[in-house]
Tab-separated table of C-alpha atoms and ligand atoms in Angstrom:
chain	number	residue	atom	x	y	z
A	96	UNK	CA	23.267	7.942	10.789
A	97	UNK	CA	21.280	4.833	9.549
A	98	UNK	CA	21.479	4.355	5.882
A	99	UNK	CA	18.508	2.866	4.429
A	100	UNK	CA	16.883	1.552	0.835
A	101	UNK	CA	13.470	2.303	0.175
A	102	UNK	CA	12.063	0.378	-3.010
A	103	UNK	CA	8.954	1.738	-4.562
A	104	UNK	CA	9.990	5.216	-3.667
A	105	UNK	CA	8.486	6.409	-6.708
A	106	UNK	CA	5.149	5.522	-5.338
A	107	UNK	CA	2.463	6.451	-2.995
A	108	UNK	CA	3.342	4.580	0.342
A	109	UNK	CA	7.097	4.487	0.086
A	110	UNK	CA	7.525	8.312	-1.137
A	111	UNK	CA	5.875	9.453	2.282
A	112	UNK	CA	8.015	6.714	3.954
A	113	UNK	CA	11.081	8.063	2.455
A	114	UNK	CA	9.964	11.734	3.662
A	115	UNK	CA	9.613	10.294	7.213
A	116	UNK	CA	13.086	8.541	7.348
A	117	UNK	CA	14.372	11.897	6.213
A	118	UNK	CA	12.817	13.733	9.204
A	119	UNK	CA	14.409	10.974	11.516
A	120	UNK	CA	17.759	11.935	10.167
A	121	UNK	CA	18.719	8.737	8.021
A	122	UNK	CA	20.601	8.685	4.639
A	123	UNK	CA	17.999	7.379	2.287
A	124	UNK	CA	18.273	5.790	-1.133
A	125	UNK	CA	14.990	5.324	-3.230
A	126	UNK	CA	14.609	3.071	-6.065
A	127	UNK	CA	11.877	2.620	-8.513
A	128	UNK	CA	11.212	2.064	-12.083
A	129	UNK	CA	9.777	5.781	-12.143
A	130	UNK	CA	10.222	9.174	-9.967
A	131	UNK	CA	7.608	10.307	-7.781
A	132	UNK	CA	4.734	11.925	-9.829
A	133	UNK	CA	3.457	14.624	-7.665
A	134	UNK	CA	6.342	16.057	-5.713
A	135	UNK	CA	10.230	15.726	-5.717
A	136	UNK	CA	11.834	12.978	-3.779
A	137	UNK	CA	13.562	13.747	-0.381
A	138	UNK	CA	15.824	10.768	-1.044
A	139	UNK	CA	19.481	11.469	-0.879
A	140	UNK	CA	19.699	9.270	-3.896
A	141	UNK	CA	17.194	8.107	-6.240
A	142	UNK	CA	18.069	5.238	-8.816
A	143	UNK	CA	15.847	4.252	-11.212
A	144	UNK	CA	16.159	0.418	-11.605
A	145	UNK	CA	13.865	-2.290	-12.671
A	146	UNK	CA	13.990	-5.154	-9.611
A	147	UNK	CA	12.479	-7.782	-11.604
A	148	UNK	CA	16.218	-8.183	-12.689
A	149	UNK	CA	18.294	-9.378	-9.761
A	150	UNK	CA	21.449	-7.420	-11.256
A	151	UNK	CA	19.582	-4.247	-10.499
A	152	UNK	CA	18.472	-5.552	-6.867
A	153	UNK	CA	22.427	-6.059	-6.449
A	154	UNK	CA	22.889	-2.293	-7.764
A	155	UNK	CA	20.238	-1.101	-5.566
A	156	UNK	CA	21.995	-2.745	-2.520
A	157	UNK	CA	25.575	-1.810	-3.393
A	158	UNK	CA	28.218	-1.331	-1.796
A	159	UNK	CA	27.844	-4.377	0.254
A	160	UNK	CA	27.535	-3.379	3.981
A	161	UNK	CA	26.271	-0.082	3.310
A	162	UNK	CA	22.580	-0.492	4.293
A	163	UNK	CA	21.461	-0.983	7.697
A	164	UNK	CA	17.665	-1.520	6.684
A	165	UNK	CA	15.847	-2.394	3.500
A	166	UNK	CA	12.024	-1.370	3.124
A	167	UNK	CA	10.749	-3.229	0.218
A	168	UNK	CA	7.583	-1.762	-1.022
A	169	UNK	CA	7.822	-1.775	-4.822
A	170	UNK	CA	5.464	-3.727	-6.622
A	171	UNK	CA	3.072	-4.056	-9.775
A	172	UNK	CA	-0.353	-3.206	-8.043
A	173	UNK	CA	-3.490	-1.162	-8.087
A	174	UNK	CA	-7.238	-1.121	-7.441
A	175	UNK	CA	-9.711	-3.827	-7.832
A	176	UNK	CA	-10.028	-3.322	-11.666
A	177	UNK	CA	-6.219	-3.426	-12.043
A	178	UNK	CA	-5.903	-6.502	-9.599
A	179	UNK	CA	-8.653	-8.360	-11.650
A	180	UNK	CA	-7.511	-7.407	-15.249
A	181	UNK	CA	-3.747	-7.696	-14.914
A	182	UNK	CA	-3.512	-11.302	-12.933
A	183	UNK	CA	-0.758	-12.712	-14.969
A	184	UNK	CA	1.509	-9.314	-14.951
A	185	UNK	CA	0.842	-9.069	-11.037
A	186	UNK	CA	1.769	-12.596	-10.457
A	187	UNK	CA	5.117	-12.533	-12.986
A	188	UNK	CA	6.470	-9.208	-11.946
A	189	UNK	CA	6.001	-9.563	-8.299
A	190	UNK	CA	7.446	-12.971	-7.967
A	191	UNK	CA	10.377	-11.713	-9.765
A	192	UNK	CA	10.910	-8.564	-7.630
A	193	UNK	CA	9.818	-10.222	-4.270
A	194	UNK	CA	12.476	-13.105	-5.142
A	195	UNK	CA	15.161	-11.250	-6.277
A	196	UNK	CA	14.972	-8.632	-3.380
A	197	UNK	CA	15.457	-11.101	-0.684
A	198	UNK	CA	18.058	-12.922	-2.495
A	199	UNK	CA	20.004	-10.053	-3.276
A	200	UNK	CA	19.427	-9.128	0.722
A	201	UNK	CA	20.976	-12.360	1.753
A	202	UNK	CA	23.927	-12.034	-0.577
A	203	UNK	CA	24.464	-8.537	0.509
A	204	UNK	CA	24.315	-9.393	4.283
A	205	UNK	CA	21.331	-6.706	4.979
A	206	UNK	CA	20.102	-7.449	8.709
A	207	UNK	CA	17.022	-5.687	8.717
A	208	UNK	CA	14.462	-6.175	6.054
A	209	UNK	CA	10.614	-4.844	5.815
A	210	UNK	CA	8.023	-6.242	3.167
A	211	UNK	CA	4.871	-4.901	2.470
A	212	UNK	CA	2.017	-7.664	2.258
A	213	UNK	CA	-1.732	-7.248	2.037
A	214	UNK	CA	-4.886	-7.789	3.470
A	215	UNK	CA	-5.632	-9.410	0.371
A	216	UNK	CA	-3.850	-12.654	1.695
A	217	UNK	CA	-7.090	-13.217	3.555
A	218	UNK	CA	-10.357	-15.058	2.248
A	219	UNK	CA	-13.626	-13.362	1.305
A	220	UNK	CA	-15.789	-12.886	4.509
A	221	UNK	CA	-19.248	-12.089	5.263
A	222	UNK	CA	-20.076	-8.834	6.645
A	223	UNK	CA	-21.261	-9.990	10.284
A	224	UNK	CA	-18.034	-12.285	10.842
A	225	UNK	CA	-15.571	-11.761	13.892
A	226	UNK	CA	-12.579	-9.652	12.807
A	227	UNK	CA	-9.613	-12.344	11.390
A	228	UNK	CA	-6.410	-12.486	13.244
A	229	UNK	CA	-3.218	-12.813	11.610
A	230	UNK	CA	-3.232	-16.810	11.624
A	231	UNK	CA	-6.250	-16.954	9.827
A	232	UNK	CA	-4.480	-16.229	6.538
A	233	UNK	CA	-4.238	-20.142	6.456
A	234	UNK	CA	-5.614	-22.571	5.278
A	235	UNK	CA	-4.894	-20.112	2.478
A	236	UNK	CA	-7.888	-19.020	0.252
A	237	UNK	CA	-7.271	-15.209	-0.991
A	238	UNK	CA	-9.834	-14.182	-3.482
A	239	UNK	CA	-7.199	-12.973	-6.272
A	240	UNK	CA	-3.966	-13.824	-7.436
A	241	UNK	CA	-2.238	-10.528	-5.939
A	242	UNK	CA	-3.156	-12.206	-2.472
A	243	UNK	CA	-1.546	-15.412	-3.543
A	244	UNK	CA	1.464	-13.782	-4.488
A	245	UNK	CA	2.058	-11.758	-1.609
A	246	UNK	CA	1.180	-14.860	0.671
A	247	UNK	CA	4.166	-16.835	-1.134
A	248	UNK	CA	6.488	-13.856	-0.869
A	249	UNK	CA	5.811	-13.430	2.895
A	250	UNK	CA	7.026	-17.197	3.189
A	251	UNK	CA	10.067	-16.511	0.947
A	252	UNK	CA	11.326	-13.685	3.366
A	253	UNK	CA	10.555	-15.475	6.333
A	254	UNK	CA	12.453	-18.365	4.947
A	255	UNK	CA	15.500	-16.453	3.778
A	256	UNK	CA	15.174	-14.758	7.144
A	257	UNK	CA	15.834	-18.140	9.141
A	258	UNK	CA	18.346	-19.319	6.829
A	259	UNK	CA	20.374	-16.016	6.555
A	260	UNK	CA	19.959	-14.630	9.928
A	261	UNK	CA	17.697	-11.567	8.442
A	262	UNK	CA	15.361	-9.670	10.699
A	263	UNK	CA	12.301	-9.943	8.943
A	264	UNK	CA	9.219	-7.715	9.359
A	265	UNK	CA	6.113	-8.021	7.481
A	266	UNK	CA	3.054	-5.913	7.398
A	267	UNK	CA	-0.146	-6.781	5.878
A	268	UNK	CA	-1.641	-3.453	5.017
A	269	UNK	CA	-5.290	-2.601	4.376
A	270	UNK	CA	-6.372	-0.050	1.935
A	271	UNK	CA	-4.285	3.099	2.318
A	272	UNK	CA	-5.148	6.537	0.835
A	273	UNK	CA	-4.153	10.212	1.279
A	274	UNK	CA	-2.392	12.928	-1.100
A	275	UNK	CA	-0.142	12.026	-3.445
A	276	UNK	CA	-1.658	8.430	-4.101
A	277	UNK	CA	-2.890	7.204	-7.799
A	278	UNK	CA	-6.196	9.042	-8.345
A	279	UNK	CA	-6.960	7.973	-11.726
A	280	UNK	CA	-5.650	5.517	-14.490
A	281	UNK	CA	-7.042	2.281	-12.933
A	282	UNK	CA	-4.322	1.779	-10.265
A	283	UNK	CA	-6.032	4.039	-7.669
A	284	UNK	CA	-8.067	2.452	-4.635
A	285	UNK	CA	-11.677	3.037	-4.019
A	286	UNK	CA	-11.267	6.486	-1.597
A	287	UNK	CA	-9.227	8.084	-4.352
A	288	UNK	CA	-11.714	7.196	-7.165
A	289	UNK	CA	-14.546	8.271	-5.136
A	290	UNK	CA	-12.982	11.882	-4.557
A	291	UNK	CA	-12.198	12.004	-8.119
A	292	UNK	CA	-15.701	10.972	-9.277
A	293	UNK	CA	-17.205	13.468	-7.154
A	294	UNK	CA	-14.582	16.252	-7.696
A	295	UNK	CA	-15.604	15.648	-11.361
A	296	UNK	CA	-19.482	15.908	-10.896
A	297	UNK	CA	-21.694	18.643	-10.451
A	298	UNK	CA	-23.652	19.261	-7.356
A	299	UNK	CA	-26.663	16.929	-7.866
A	300	UNK	CA	-24.916	14.720	-10.485
A	301	UNK	CA	-24.755	11.077	-10.595
A	302	UNK	CA	-21.539	8.739	-9.972
A	303	UNK	CA	-21.241	5.264	-11.350
A	304	UNK	CA	-20.024	2.606	-8.769
A	305	UNK	CA	-19.274	-1.051	-9.268
A	306	UNK	CA	-21.694	-3.297	-7.612
A	307	UNK	CA	-24.348	-2.401	-5.356
A	308	UNK	CA	-22.100	-0.451	-2.942
A	309	UNK	CA	-22.421	-2.934	-0.036
A	310	UNK	CA	-18.963	-4.423	0.178
A	311	UNK	CA	-17.345	-3.481	3.434
A	312	UNK	CA	-13.834	-2.376	3.962
A	313	UNK	CA	-11.638	-0.382	6.130
A	314	UNK	CA	-9.183	2.540	4.843
A	315	UNK	CA	-6.206	3.724	6.696
A	316	UNK	CA	-4.787	7.332	6.039
A	317	UNK	CA	-1.218	7.417	4.957
A	318	UNK	CA	0.163	9.232	8.266
A	319	UNK	CA	-1.250	6.510	10.367
A	320	UNK	CA	0.181	3.628	7.994
A	321	UNK	CA	3.750	5.243	8.025
A	322	UNK	CA	3.712	5.417	11.750
A	323	UNK	CA	2.776	1.969	12.050
A	324	UNK	CA	5.388	0.963	9.726
A	325	UNK	CA	8.117	2.400	11.740
A	326	UNK	CA	6.211	1.005	15.126
A	327	UNK	CA	6.435	-2.573	13.542
A	328	UNK	CA	10.241	-2.196	12.498
A	329	UNK	CA	11.033	-1.240	15.810
A	330	UNK	CA	9.223	-4.046	17.684
A	331	UNK	CA	10.003	-7.572	18.217
A	332	UNK	CA	7.085	-8.781	16.113
A	333	UNK	CA	8.480	-11.332	13.643
A	334	UNK	CA	5.751	-12.751	12.051
A	335	UNK	CA	3.238	-10.940	9.657
A	336	UNK	CA	1.330	-8.220	11.277
A	337	UNK	CA	-1.779	-6.483	10.065
A	338	UNK	CA	-2.124	-2.774	9.986
A	339	UNK	CA	-5.323	-1.167	9.399
A	340	UNK	CA	-7.970	1.104	10.576
A	341	UNK	CA	-10.729	-0.505	12.655
A	342	UNK	CA	-13.406	1.373	11.086
A	343	UNK	CA	-15.558	-0.501	8.742
A	344	UNK	CA	-17.725	1.161	5.970
A	345	UNK	CA	-19.749	0.106	3.030
A	346	UNK	CA	-18.766	1.685	-0.401
A	347	UNK	CA	-21.896	3.507	-0.058
A	348	UNK	CA	-21.161	4.922	3.050
A	349	UNK	CA	-17.749	6.073	1.693
A	350	UNK	CA	-19.579	7.946	-1.033
A	351	UNK	CA	-21.683	9.677	1.471
A	352	UNK	CA	-18.592	10.554	3.457
A	353	UNK	CA	-16.681	12.123	0.297
A	354	UNK	CA	-20.036	13.906	-0.644
A	355	UNK	CA	-20.076	15.323	2.829
A	356	UNK	CA	-16.474	16.422	2.572
A	357	UNK	CA	-17.022	17.752	-0.932
A	358	UNK	CA	-20.214	19.580	0.341
A	359	UNK	CA	-22.109	17.998	-2.749
A	360	UNK	CA	-25.253	15.898	-3.155
A	361	UNK	CA	-24.794	12.982	-5.711
A	362	UNK	CA	-26.743	10.078	-7.126
A	363	UNK	CA	-25.318	6.564	-7.284
A	364	UNK	CA	-25.672	4.453	-10.256
A	365	UNK	CA	-24.768	0.951	-9.863
A	366	UNK	CA	-22.941	-0.847	-12.800
A	367	UNK	CA	-21.362	-4.268	-13.344
A	368	UNK	CA	-17.605	-4.269	-12.177
A	369	UNK	CA	-15.025	-6.115	-10.404
A	370	UNK	CA	-16.054	-5.591	-6.571
A	371	UNK	CA	-13.708	-8.080	-4.946
A	372	UNK	CA	-14.290	-9.714	-1.507
A	373	UNK	CA	-17.825	-8.986	0.107
A	374	UNK	CA	-15.971	-7.865	3.259
A	375	UNK	CA	-12.464	-7.811	4.659
A	376	UNK	CA	-12.309	-7.371	8.585
A	377	UNK	CA	-9.169	-8.193	10.291
A	378	UNK	CA	-7.920	-7.298	13.725
A	379	UNK	CA	-5.043	-4.921	14.756
A	380	UNK	CA	-4.382	-6.395	18.424
A	381	UNK	CA	-0.976	-7.461	17.108
A	382	UNK	CA	0.215	-4.062	16.107
A	383	UNK	CA	-1.307	-2.511	19.040
A	384	UNK	CA	0.997	-4.299	21.222
A	385	UNK	CA	3.722	-1.673	19.913
A	386	UNK	CA	1.364	1.108	21.437
A	387	UNK	CA	0.460	2.284	17.860
A	388	UNK	CA	-3.092	3.477	17.406
A	389	UNK	CA	-4.727	5.077	14.121
A	390	UNK	CA	-5.217	8.794	14.726
A	391	UNK	CA	-7.106	9.528	11.792
A	392	UNK	CA	-10.871	8.597	11.117
A	393	UNK	CA	-11.825	7.762	7.624
A	394	UNK	CA	-13.426	11.143	7.391
A	395	UNK	CA	-10.312	12.985	8.860
A	396	UNK	CA	-8.321	11.213	6.106
A	397	UNK	CA	-10.845	12.422	3.467
A	398	UNK	CA	-10.885	16.039	4.717
A	399	UNK	CA	-6.951	16.098	3.748
A	400	UNK	CA	-7.412	13.887	0.466
A	401	UNK	CA	-10.387	15.252	-1.157
A	402	UNK	CA	-8.993	18.681	-1.615
A	403	UNK	CA	-5.846	17.257	-3.145
A	404	UNK	CA	-7.818	15.262	-5.613
A	405	UNK	CA	-10.053	18.105	-6.376
A	406	UNK	CA	-6.924	20.237	-7.147
A	407	UNK	CA	-5.556	17.308	-9.480
A	408	UNK	CA	-8.631	17.139	-11.231
A	409	UNK	CA	-8.705	20.928	-11.815
A	410	UNK	CA	-5.000	20.761	-13.144
A	411	UNK	CA	-5.587	18.200	-15.384
A	412	UNK	CA	-8.689	20.047	-16.827
A	413	UNK	CA	-6.419	22.944	-17.325
A	414	UNK	CA	-3.654	21.112	-18.995
A	415	UNK	CA	-6.438	19.490	-21.658
A	416	UNK	CA	-8.117	22.910	-22.515
A	417	UNK	CA	-4.752	24.401	-23.139
B	186	NAD	P1	2.508	2.234	-5.854
B	186	NAD	O1	2.069	1.613	-7.141
B	186	NAD	O2	2.007	3.419	-5.446
B	186	NAD	O3	3.891	2.091	-5.222
B	186	NAD	C1	4.792	0.928	-5.800
B	186	NAD	C2	5.729	1.266	-6.782
B	186	NAD	O4	6.639	0.056	-7.123
B	186	NAD	C3	5.342	2.178	-8.056
B	186	NAD	O5	6.129	3.249	-7.791
B	186	NAD	C4	5.891	1.284	-9.127
B	186	NAD	O6	6.362	2.159	-10.163
B	186	NAD	C5	7.161	0.319	-8.251
B	186	NAD	N1	7.492	-0.799	-8.811
B	186	NAD	C6	6.601	-1.539	-9.776
B	186	NAD	N2	7.261	-2.364	-10.405
B	186	NAD	C7	8.684	-2.174	-10.264
B	186	NAD	C8	9.899	-2.922	-10.519
B	186	NAD	N3	9.973	-3.844	-11.674
B	186	NAD	N4	10.795	-2.375	-10.257
B	186	NAD	C9	11.062	-1.280	-9.276
B	186	NAD	N5	9.832	-0.723	-8.998
B	186	NAD	C10	8.874	-1.218	-9.495
B	186	NAD	O7	1.616	1.332	-4.700
B	186	NAD	P2	1.731	1.688	-3.054
B	186	NAD	O8	0.010	1.838	-2.610
B	186	NAD	O9	2.620	2.670	-2.571
B	186	NAD	O10	1.974	0.162	-2.384
B	186	NAD	C11	3.143	0.065	-1.558
B	186	NAD	C12	3.278	-1.585	-1.244
B	186	NAD	O11	2.340	-1.534	-0.482
B	186	NAD	C13	3.106	-2.619	-2.327
B	186	NAD	O12	3.887	-3.627	-1.814
B	186	NAD	C14	1.800	-2.858	-2.128
B	186	NAD	O13	1.433	-4.159	-2.604
B	186	NAD	C15	1.406	-2.664	-0.828
B	186	NAD	N6	0.148	-2.498	-0.322
B	186	NAD	C16	-0.453	-1.222	-0.780
B	186	NAD	C17	-1.876	-1.101	-0.327
B	186	NAD	C18	-2.575	0.177	-0.488
B	186	NAD	O14	-3.688	0.387	-0.225
B	186	NAD	N7	-1.827	1.152	-1.323
B	186	NAD	C19	-2.591	-2.091	0.333
B	186	NAD	C20	-2.024	-3.189	0.593
B	186	NAD	C21	-0.814	-3.478	0.269
């Protein structure tokens, strides 16, 4: 049986990863500053630890020699609004977490270490540009501080890997969505925000969208993400690897898709807000060499995610009216 440590296990992606690792028969310890919000963890053990403090990273990895693999997904992160308004917290907290985690991994003789990076390491693109390969992260010009910190943390992990013989695997995630992801409060990503807005709006109503809705993104469904992480960890790919869905859509198209799934017609009101890059369009050739391919189109994923968010909206309404 493999013993696995998953950080950020109270959050969206790592919570789903824990479920997957349990299905594979692993013994799993989850660590976070909070428990999962929407359903109980399946982890064998769950520790509340603040990983900005290296003594807590050591506690997470104890006893020495116990863990075969570490999946490090803990991060102070959120949607575009959060990324633009909390620059200092994002840089400070994540630098502490990422540095301390890899230092503790070296001290504890961890052999396999996965780090979740982001498509935010890439520069702004124009919508008609060719897909970027992983090497296009340099010369570096991320659009936001979250991306700069991720790029630094990638390098930190790789440097420790070289010095201490740790097998490092790094994924650069596109936007991920699915049930049990943040859907309100500012940390939610665009698909969850659109699902919430449309669930809260009557048929024929109006929703507000930041910017003119022309920004291009791709969104990967959580089940595809988890499968890709496992394929990457099992592979020989020892340099940062993009994981995304090659379906590029504008924010306006995303609204149309959610409206279709919800069976509602909505009007869009464009307002000022942090839009982020105009386009982000990166290639998945490297992860495809593992045989992985996304199975869910954006609308397939929304057909599962929208009813879950609609239910959360109803539950929240009932709680308020009680
Ligand atoms: P999430 O916010 O749901 O999960 C992150 C978890 O980290 C949270 O539960 C949070 O409480 C925990 N955390 C924050 N500070 C901590 C601390 N000091 N100590 C311990 N735990 C702490 O985010 P997610 O969407 O599940 O993202 C997981 C990883 O993937 C993150 O590293 C994120 O940067 C990366 N990523 C996510 C996306 C996406 O679309 N969701 C895209 C690119 C990269």
